mmCIF file of C-alpha atoms and ligand atoms in Angstrom:
data_model
loop_
_atom_site.group_PDB
_atom_site.id
_atom_site.type_symbol
_atom_site.label_atom_id
_atom_site.label_comp_id
_atom_site.label_asym_id
_atom_site.label_seq_id
_atom_site.Cartn_x
_atom_site.Cartn_y
_atom_site.Cartn_z
ATOM 1 C CA UNK I 1033 46.399 172.254 86.817
ATOM 2 C CA UNK I 1034 47.175 169.241 85.031
ATOM 3 C CA UNK I 1035 48.980 169.500 81.919
ATOM 4 C CA UNK I 1036 51.019 167.884 79.468
ATOM 5 C CA UNK I 1037 53.472 170.561 78.261
ATOM 6 C CA UNK I 1038 55.012 169.266 75.031
ATOM 7 C CA UNK I 1039 56.055 166.270 73.132
ATOM 8 C CA UNK I 1040 59.417 165.326 74.249
ATOM 9 C CA UNK I 1041 62.381 167.080 72.791
ATOM 10 C CA UNK I 1042 66.075 165.606 73.467
ATOM 11 C CA UNK I 1043 67.976 168.757 72.255
ATOM 12 C CA UNK I 1044 68.505 171.822 74.255
ATOM 13 C CA UNK I 1045 65.547 174.051 74.363
ATOM 14 C CA UNK I 1046 65.653 176.417 71.330
ATOM 15 C CA UNK I 1047 64.975 180.080 71.615
ATOM 16 C CA UNK I 1048 63.540 180.444 68.236
ATOM 17 C CA UNK I 1049 59.664 180.790 68.032
ATOM 18 C CA UNK I 1050 58.007 178.391 65.605
ATOM 19 C CA UNK I 1051 55.854 180.154 62.899
ATOM 20 C CA UNK I 1052 53.249 177.783 61.396
ATOM 21 C CA UNK I 1053 53.253 177.885 57.804
ATOM 22 C CA UNK I 1054 49.782 176.609 57.578
ATOM 23 C CA UNK I 1055 46.816 176.023 60.148
ATOM 24 C CA UNK I 1056 47.377 172.609 61.335
ATOM 25 C CA UNK I 1057 43.809 171.769 61.441
ATOM 26 C CA UNK I 1058 42.797 172.552 57.769
ATOM 27 C CA UNK I 1059 46.036 173.591 55.905
ATOM 28 C CA UNK I 1060 44.898 177.037 55.181
ATOM 29 C CA UNK I 1061 47.193 179.933 55.040
ATOM 30 C CA UNK I 1062 45.462 182.842 55.733
ATOM 31 C CA UNK I 1063 44.929 183.975 59.424
ATOM 32 C CA UNK I 1064 43.110 187.025 60.982
ATOM 33 C CA UNK I 1065 44.806 188.440 64.340
ATOM 34 C CA UNK I 1066 42.769 187.962 67.451
ATOM 35 C CA UNK I 1067 44.952 189.472 70.550
ATOM 36 C CA UNK I 1068 48.261 189.844 71.644
ATOM 37 C CA UNK I 1069 49.156 187.823 74.884
ATOM 38 C CA UNK I 1070 52.241 188.907 76.407
ATOM 39 C CA UNK I 1071 53.906 189.562 73.227
ATOM 40 C CA UNK I 1072 52.596 186.293 71.722
ATOM 41 C CA UNK I 1073 50.242 187.179 68.894
ATOM 42 C CA UNK I 1074 47.277 184.879 68.581
ATOM 43 C CA UNK I 1075 45.398 184.497 65.140
ATOM 44 C CA UNK I 1076 42.161 182.943 63.816
ATOM 45 C CA UNK I 1077 42.223 180.659 60.729
ATOM 46 C CA UNK I 1078 39.942 182.258 58.236
ATOM 47 C CA UNK I 1079 39.002 178.876 56.766
ATOM 48 C CA UNK I 1080 38.218 176.830 59.890
ATOM 49 C CA UNK I 1081 38.307 179.163 62.470
ATOM 50 C CA UNK I 1082 41.096 177.537 64.811
ATOM 51 C CA UNK I 1083 42.766 180.069 67.153
ATOM 52 C CA UNK I 1084 46.320 179.568 68.033
ATOM 53 C CA UNK I 1085 49.299 181.310 68.811
ATOM 54 C CA UNK I 1086 51.452 182.378 65.800
ATOM 55 C CA UNK I 1087 54.322 182.268 65.863
ATOM 56 C CA UNK I 1088 54.278 179.476 68.457
ATOM 57 C CA UNK I 1089 56.499 179.940 71.485
ATOM 58 C CA UNK I 1090 59.912 178.734 71.586
ATOM 59 C CA UNK I 1091 60.864 175.734 73.497
ATOM 60 C CA UNK I 1092 62.774 178.011 75.993
ATOM 61 C CA UNK I 1093 60.026 180.145 76.345
ATOM 62 C CA UNK I 1094 58.012 177.472 77.464
ATOM 63 C CA UNK I 1095 60.743 175.985 79.539
ATOM 64 C CA UNK I 1096 60.579 179.066 81.444
ATOM 65 C CA UNK I 1097 56.800 179.076 82.091
ATOM 66 C CA UNK I 1098 56.817 175.312 83.202
ATOM 67 C CA UNK I 1099 58.880 175.634 85.906
ATOM 68 C CA UNK I 1100 58.604 173.007 88.628
ATOM 69 C CA UNK I 1101 55.797 174.525 90.291
ATOM 70 C CA UNK I 1102 53.620 175.053 87.590
ATOM 71 C CA UNK I 1103 51.668 171.997 87.894
ATOM 72 C CA UNK I 1104 50.776 172.325 91.559
ATOM 73 C CA UNK I 1105 50.929 176.140 92.039
ATOM 74 C CA UNK I 1106 47.158 176.370 91.854
ATOM 75 C CA UNK I 1107 46.885 173.655 94.541
ATOM 76 C CA UNK I 1108 49.401 175.216 97.067
ATOM 77 C CA UNK I 1109 47.396 178.750 97.869
ATOM 78 C CA UNK I 1110 46.208 179.003 101.703
ATOM 79 C CA UNK I 1111 42.941 177.657 100.231
ATOM 80 C CA UNK I 1112 44.443 174.336 99.353
ATOM 81 C CA UNK I 1113 41.637 172.226 101.059
ATOM 82 C CA UNK I 1114 39.084 174.487 99.155
ATOM 83 C CA UNK I 1115 40.707 173.940 95.720
ATOM 84 C CA UNK I 1116 40.932 170.098 96.258
ATOM 85 C CA UNK I 1117 37.495 169.903 97.494
ATOM 86 C CA UNK I 1118 36.207 171.694 94.243
ATOM 87 C CA UNK I 1119 38.645 169.536 91.890
ATOM 88 C CA UNK I 1120 37.200 166.487 93.261
ATOM 89 C CA UNK I 1121 33.556 167.669 92.723
ATOM 90 C CA UNK I 1122 34.573 168.538 89.192
ATOM 91 C CA UNK I 1123 36.181 164.972 88.761
ATOM 92 C CA UNK I 1124 32.811 163.552 90.133
ATOM 93 C CA UNK I 1125 30.974 165.217 87.082
ATOM 94 C CA UNK I 1126 33.313 164.121 84.546
ATOM 95 C CA UNK I 1127 32.971 160.592 85.656
ATOM 96 C CA UNK I 1128 29.327 160.665 85.749
ATOM 97 C CA UNK I 1129 29.584 161.938 82.246
ATOM 98 C CA UNK I 1130 31.691 158.924 81.071
ATOM 99 C CA UNK I 1131 29.376 156.389 82.711
ATOM 100 C CA UNK I 1132 26.511 158.150 81.084
ATOM 101 C CA UNK I 1133 28.318 157.771 77.778
ATOM 102 C CA UNK I 1134 28.584 153.742 78.696
ATOM 103 C CA UNK I 1135 32.056 153.792 80.575
ATOM 104 C CA UNK I 1136 32.068 150.925 83.050
ATOM 105 C CA UNK I 1137 33.625 151.812 86.415
ATOM 106 C CA UNK I 1138 35.664 148.470 86.483
ATOM 107 C CA UNK I 1139 37.603 149.373 83.486
ATOM 108 C CA UNK I 1140 41.404 150.685 82.803
ATOM 109 C CA UNK I 1141 41.265 154.428 82.790
ATOM 110 C CA UNK I 1142 44.307 156.550 81.741
ATOM 111 C CA UNK I 1143 44.854 160.331 82.438
ATOM 112 C CA UNK I 1144 47.518 162.378 80.540
ATOM 113 C CA UNK I 1145 48.155 165.311 82.887
ATOM 114 C CA UNK I 1146 47.367 163.895 86.128
ATOM 115 C CA UNK I 1147 48.687 166.874 88.355
ATOM 116 C CA UNK I 1148 48.031 166.240 91.948
ATOM 117 C CA UNK I 1149 45.996 163.113 91.027
ATOM 118 C CA UNK I 1150 42.424 164.257 92.442
ATOM 119 C CA UNK I 1151 40.721 163.212 89.193
ATOM 120 C CA UNK I 1152 42.581 159.645 89.442
ATOM 121 C CA UNK I 1153 41.665 159.129 93.093
ATOM 122 C CA UNK I 1154 37.980 159.723 92.299
ATOM 123 C CA UNK I 1155 38.028 157.139 89.419
ATOM 124 C CA UNK I 1156 39.904 154.774 91.687
ATOM 125 C CA UNK I 1157 37.131 155.143 94.241
ATOM 126 C CA UNK I 1158 34.709 154.108 91.765
ATOM 127 C CA UNK I 1159 36.581 151.117 90.652
ATOM 128 C CA UNK I 1160 38.588 152.062 87.872
ATOM 129 C CA UNK I 1161 42.054 150.724 87.621
ATOM 130 C CA UNK I 1162 43.895 154.270 87.247
ATOM 131 C CA UNK I 1163 47.108 155.104 85.440
ATOM 132 C CA UNK I 1164 48.411 158.670 85.182
ATOM 133 C CA UNK I 1165 51.166 160.326 83.270
ATOM 134 C CA UNK I 1166 52.539 163.726 84.378
ATOM 135 C CA UNK I 1167 55.662 165.558 83.299
ATOM 136 C CA UNK I 1168 56.272 167.245 86.612
ATOM 137 C CA UNK I 1169 58.035 164.921 89.130
ATOM 138 C CA UNK I 1170 56.941 167.043 91.998
ATOM 139 C CA UNK I 1171 53.157 166.695 90.793
ATOM 140 C CA UNK I 1172 53.682 162.861 90.483
ATOM 141 C CA UNK I 1173 54.866 162.409 93.998
ATOM 142 C CA UNK I 1174 51.934 164.423 95.297
ATOM 143 C CA UNK I 1175 49.610 162.049 92.985
ATOM 144 C CA UNK I 1176 50.898 158.956 94.380
ATOM 145 C CA UNK I 1177 50.269 160.262 97.807
ATOM 146 C CA UNK I 1178 46.744 161.206 96.753
ATOM 147 C CA UNK I 1179 46.171 157.704 95.659
ATOM 148 C CA UNK I 1180 47.844 156.177 98.439
ATOM 149 C CA UNK I 1181 48.964 153.060 96.929
ATOM 150 C CA UNK I 1182 46.499 152.209 94.368
ATOM 151 C CA UNK I 1183 46.817 152.970 90.674
ATOM 152 C CA UNK I 1184 50.147 153.786 89.021
ATOM 153 C CA UNK I 1185 51.775 157.170 88.091
ATOM 154 C CA UNK I 1186 54.401 157.567 85.544
ATOM 155 C CA UNK I 1187 56.714 160.415 85.291
ATOM 156 C CA UNK I 1188 57.175 161.778 81.507
ATOM 157 C CA UNK I 1189 55.065 162.094 78.716
ATOM 158 C CA UNK I 1190 52.787 160.381 76.311
ATOM 159 C CA UNK I 1191 55.675 158.253 74.952
ATOM 160 C CA UNK I 1192 55.610 156.533 78.134
ATOM 161 C CA UNK I 1193 52.358 154.619 77.240
ATOM 162 C CA UNK I 1194 53.358 153.831 73.582
ATOM 163 C CA UNK I 1195 53.533 150.028 74.440
ATOM 164 C CA UNK I 1196 49.856 150.095 76.033
ATOM 165 C CA UNK I 1197 48.313 149.741 72.627
ATOM 166 C CA UNK I 1198 44.781 148.989 73.007
ATOM 167 C CA UNK I 1199 44.848 148.696 76.921
ATOM 168 C CA UNK I 1200 42.670 151.624 78.199
ATOM 169 C CA UNK I 1201 38.772 151.644 78.309
ATOM 170 C CA UNK I 1202 38.840 155.159 78.867
ATOM 171 C CA UNK I 1203 41.192 158.101 78.584
ATOM 172 C CA UNK I 1204 41.001 161.534 80.094
ATOM 173 C CA UNK I 1205 42.415 165.033 79.000
ATOM 174 C CA UNK I 1206 41.729 167.830 81.241
ATOM 175 C CA UNK I 1207 43.193 170.967 80.479
ATOM 176 C CA UNK I 1208 45.714 169.467 78.317
ATOM 177 C CA UNK I 1209 45.025 169.443 74.621
ATOM 178 C CA UNK I 1210 45.521 173.186 74.342
ATOM 179 C CA UNK I 1211 49.139 172.920 75.831
ATOM 180 C CA UNK I 1212 50.346 170.245 73.118
ATOM 181 C CA UNK I 1213 52.592 171.085 70.258
ATOM 182 C CA UNK I 1214 51.025 168.736 67.714
ATOM 183 C CA UNK I 1215 47.370 167.923 68.538
ATOM 184 C CA UNK I 1216 46.733 165.782 65.880
ATOM 185 C CA UNK I 1217 49.727 163.307 66.767
ATOM 186 C CA UNK I 1218 49.028 163.454 70.322
ATOM 187 C CA UNK I 1219 45.209 162.348 69.649
ATOM 188 C CA UNK I 1220 46.309 159.667 67.404
ATOM 189 C CA UNK I 1221 48.455 158.326 70.165
ATOM 190 C CA UNK I 1222 45.461 158.286 72.734
ATOM 191 C CA UNK I 1223 43.362 156.596 69.942
ATOM 192 C CA UNK I 1224 46.221 153.736 69.839
ATOM 193 C CA UNK I 1225 46.215 153.383 73.691
ATOM 194 C CA UNK I 1226 42.281 153.026 73.821
ATOM 195 C CA UNK I 1227 40.710 149.714 73.091
ATOM 196 C CA UNK I 1228 38.196 149.517 70.207
ATOM 197 C CA UNK I 1229 35.052 151.322 71.580
ATOM 198 C CA UNK I 1230 36.872 152.916 74.029
ATOM 199 C CA UNK I 1231 35.931 156.495 75.373
ATOM 200 C CA UNK I 1232 37.845 159.768 75.440
ATOM 201 C CA UNK I 1233 37.185 162.947 77.445
ATOM 202 C CA UNK I 1234 38.630 165.943 76.582
ATOM 203 C CA UNK I 1235 38.193 169.339 78.483
ATOM 204 C CA UNK I 1236 39.633 172.446 77.070
ATOM 205 C CA UNK I 1237 38.723 176.135 77.145
ATOM 206 C CA UNK I 1238 36.302 177.146 74.442
ATOM 207 C CA UNK I 1239 36.254 180.193 72.160
ATOM 208 C CA UNK I 1240 32.591 179.905 72.061
ATOM 209 C CA UNK I 1241 32.096 180.184 75.813
ATOM 210 C CA UNK I 1242 30.550 182.967 77.393
ATOM 211 C CA UNK I 1243 33.353 184.223 78.952
ATOM 212 C CA UNK I 1244 35.604 184.278 75.880
ATOM 213 C CA UNK I 1245 32.703 186.327 74.207
ATOM 214 C CA UNK I 1246 32.317 188.714 76.976
ATOM 215 C CA UNK I 1247 35.884 189.352 77.709
ATOM 216 C CA UNK I 1248 37.429 189.506 74.253
ATOM 217 C CA UNK I 1249 40.928 190.169 74.388
ATOM 218 C CA UNK I 1250 41.184 189.966 78.297
ATOM 219 C CA UNK I 1251 39.797 186.333 78.303
ATOM 220 C CA UNK I 1252 41.543 184.659 81.249
ATOM 221 C CA UNK I 1253 42.247 181.628 79.179
ATOM 222 C CA UNK I 1254 44.600 183.768 76.566
ATOM 223 C CA UNK I 1255 47.975 182.507 78.219
ATOM 224 C CA UNK I 1256 51.423 182.066 76.144
ATOM 225 C CA UNK I 1257 51.463 178.452 77.181
ATOM 226 C CA UNK I 1258 47.956 177.704 75.419
ATOM 227 C CA UNK I 1259 49.150 176.954 72.125
ATOM 228 C CA UNK I 1260 45.840 176.256 70.557
ATOM 229 C CA UNK I 1261 42.247 177.467 71.442
ATOM 230 C CA UNK I 1262 39.352 175.449 70.178
ATOM 231 C CA UNK I 1263 35.764 175.712 69.805
ATOM 232 C CA UNK I 1264 32.991 172.855 69.668
ATOM 233 C CA UNK I 1265 33.620 172.979 66.013
ATOM 234 C CA UNK I 1266 37.121 172.839 65.740
ATOM 235 C CA UNK I 1267 37.362 170.345 68.399
ATOM 236 C CA UNK I 1268 34.948 168.015 66.763
ATOM 237 C CA UNK I 1269 37.107 168.441 63.536
ATOM 238 C CA UNK I 1270 40.453 167.723 65.361
ATOM 239 C CA UNK I 1271 39.077 164.540 66.956
ATOM 240 C CA UNK I 1272 37.518 163.230 63.805
ATOM 241 C CA UNK I 1273 40.775 163.787 62.079
ATOM 242 C CA UNK I 1274 42.608 161.739 64.443
ATOM 243 C CA UNK I 1275 40.129 158.795 63.796
ATOM 244 C CA UNK I 1276 37.676 159.367 66.765
ATOM 245 C CA UNK I 1277 33.750 158.990 66.262
ATOM 246 C CA UNK I 1278 30.465 159.692 68.088
ATOM 247 C CA UNK I 1279 31.528 163.280 69.358
ATOM 248 C CA UNK I 1280 29.370 164.505 71.709
ATOM 249 C CA UNK I 1281 29.781 168.067 73.513
ATOM 250 C CA UNK I 1282 28.543 169.050 77.011
ATOM 251 C CA UNK I 1283 28.357 172.501 78.781
ATOM 252 C CA UNK I 1284 31.805 173.025 80.361
ATOM 253 C CA UNK I 1285 30.768 172.642 83.930
ATOM 254 C CA UNK I 1286 33.467 173.035 86.456
ATOM 255 C CA UNK I 1287 32.987 173.060 90.459
ATOM 256 C CA UNK I 1288 34.093 176.235 91.642
ATOM 257 C CA UNK I 1289 34.032 177.954 94.819
ATOM 258 C CA UNK I 1290 34.288 181.935 95.246
ATOM 259 C CA UNK I 1291 37.744 181.413 97.063
ATOM 260 C CA UNK I 1292 39.099 179.059 94.037
ATOM 261 C CA UNK I 1293 38.188 181.666 91.491
ATOM 262 C CA UNK I 1294 39.624 184.485 93.597
ATOM 263 C CA UNK I 1295 42.965 182.402 94.202
ATOM 264 C CA UNK I 1296 42.982 181.552 90.395
ATOM 265 C CA UNK I 1297 42.634 185.619 89.456
ATOM 266 C CA UNK I 1298 45.394 186.502 92.142
ATOM 267 C CA UNK I 1299 47.720 184.007 90.178
ATOM 268 C CA UNK I 1300 46.679 185.362 86.661
ATOM 269 C CA UNK I 1301 45.427 189.023 87.283
ATOM 270 C CA UNK I 1302 42.923 190.485 85.088
ATOM 271 C CA UNK I 1303 42.349 194.198 85.474
ATOM 272 C CA UNK I 1304 39.325 195.009 87.498
ATOM 273 C CA UNK I 1305 38.284 191.434 88.050
ATOM 274 C CA UNK I 1306 40.855 190.657 90.809
ATOM 275 C CA UNK I 1307 39.628 193.997 92.574
ATOM 276 C CA UNK I 1308 36.065 192.795 92.244
ATOM 277 C CA UNK I 1309 36.615 189.353 93.677
ATOM 278 C CA UNK I 1310 38.621 190.638 96.642
ATOM 279 C CA UNK I 1311 35.680 193.030 97.387
ATOM 280 C CA UNK I 1312 33.377 190.050 97.003
ATOM 281 C CA UNK I 1313 35.270 187.765 99.279
ATOM 282 C CA UNK I 1314 35.318 190.564 102.057
ATOM 283 C CA UNK I 1315 31.740 190.584 101.967
ATOM 284 C CA UNK I 1316 31.008 186.796 101.700
ATOM 285 C CA UNK I 1317 30.732 184.320 104.622
ATOM 286 C CA UNK I 1318 33.438 181.886 104.904
ATOM 287 C CA UNK I 1319 31.220 178.758 104.476
ATOM 288 C CA UNK I 1320 29.471 180.301 101.176
ATOM 289 C CA UNK I 1321 33.041 181.217 99.780
ATOM 290 C CA UNK I 1322 34.350 177.839 100.165
ATOM 291 C CA UNK I 1323 31.465 175.672 98.953
ATOM 292 C CA UNK I 1324 32.119 174.372 95.384
ATOM 293 C CA UNK I 1325 29.074 175.275 92.907
ATOM 294 C CA UNK I 1326 28.625 174.019 89.466
ATOM 295 C CA UNK I 1327 29.483 176.891 86.919
ATOM 296 C CA UNK I 1328 29.746 177.094 83.182
ATOM 297 C CA UNK I 1329 32.963 179.180 82.984
ATOM 298 C CA UNK I 1330 35.097 179.108 80.177
ATOM 299 C CA UNK I 1331 35.429 175.518 78.863
ATOM 300 C CA UNK I 1332 33.998 172.645 76.957
ATOM 301 C CA UNK I 1333 33.589 169.091 77.635
ATOM 302 C CA UNK I 1334 33.914 166.529 74.496
ATOM 303 C CA UNK I 1335 33.437 162.871 74.761
ATOM 304 C CA UNK I 1336 34.385 160.761 71.775
ATOM 305 C CA UNK I 1337 35.011 157.179 71.164
ATOM 306 C CA UNK I 1338 37.501 154.963 69.201
ATOM 307 C CA UNK I 1339 35.701 153.012 66.605
ATOM 308 C CA UNK I 1340 34.816 149.378 67.526
ATOM 309 C CA UNK I 1341 36.089 148.464 64.185
ATOM 310 C CA UNK I 1342 39.560 149.013 62.780
ATOM 311 C CA UNK I 1343 39.633 152.644 61.398
ATOM 312 C CA UNK I 1344 41.534 152.950 57.989
ATOM 313 C CA UNK I 1345 43.045 156.456 58.791
ATOM 314 C CA UNK I 1346 44.354 156.199 62.379
ATOM 315 C CA UNK I 1347 45.011 152.436 63.040
ATOM 316 C CA UNK I 1348 48.305 150.965 62.497
ATOM 317 C CA UNK I 1349 48.127 147.525 63.913
ATOM 318 C CA UNK I 1350 50.102 144.906 62.251
HETATM 319 ZN ZN1 LIG M 2896 42.077 176.091 59.562
#
């Protein structure tokens, strides 16, 4: 599971939770409770409908969640090869969407939160010159191994690419934006790293997905480390506010196999679902269980573009 945990903090982790005095997307101050996730209340802004954890978890709470094995935990199950196969099939789907949106596979591609490097590998195979940023040193080592010498993998956070202004043709954020403390600031940094006309692909859980509507307070994406929960509407507003344009949404297809889904719910149990998946696995032939299939589960995919001409709200070029 690729992710960028948080923007860099040089001080010792604080144990204080961080209440947001206003909605970070629209500035409103009235919130409605939505769910309680392991003692963390999730609320919905009454004005723009953005959902977020309120108060936000402390640095110490997040540090405890993001242990050394967090990024690769899902890859290190006995079904490792099955999961890798599904992730690469999903990566190919995202790359197809990027090419349909006009991305040229010869360009420079940046992925923040590159995990074990499965997306970067598929991009590299198509001809992109790839750069990955990943906070977990262990995951970076795995990603370098995956890439076998092509591309570059940087250990750290988004400030590592601060000097890469206007360098990239494409940027990809898979299951990252919901983990970031300040999404607006984060997206403006991405905008700065893209060339004019460059393309951004964002994948994130969606509160408008069928699984969110069906499962309600038991939605599997409700996790303490998910700080924000977007819908197509709120994600569009967040992207537009950061200076992106031409935003298009696509169905949140991921390639999943039964074994992949079962492994996920073993790690993140939801009452009833884990038992049902165990029963389904016992009844299903191995070849069928392992084959990745396109499923619309809990996410959305947004594709946005950096305007070709300088944007007055988000460009700081000298
Ligand atoms: Zn709001």
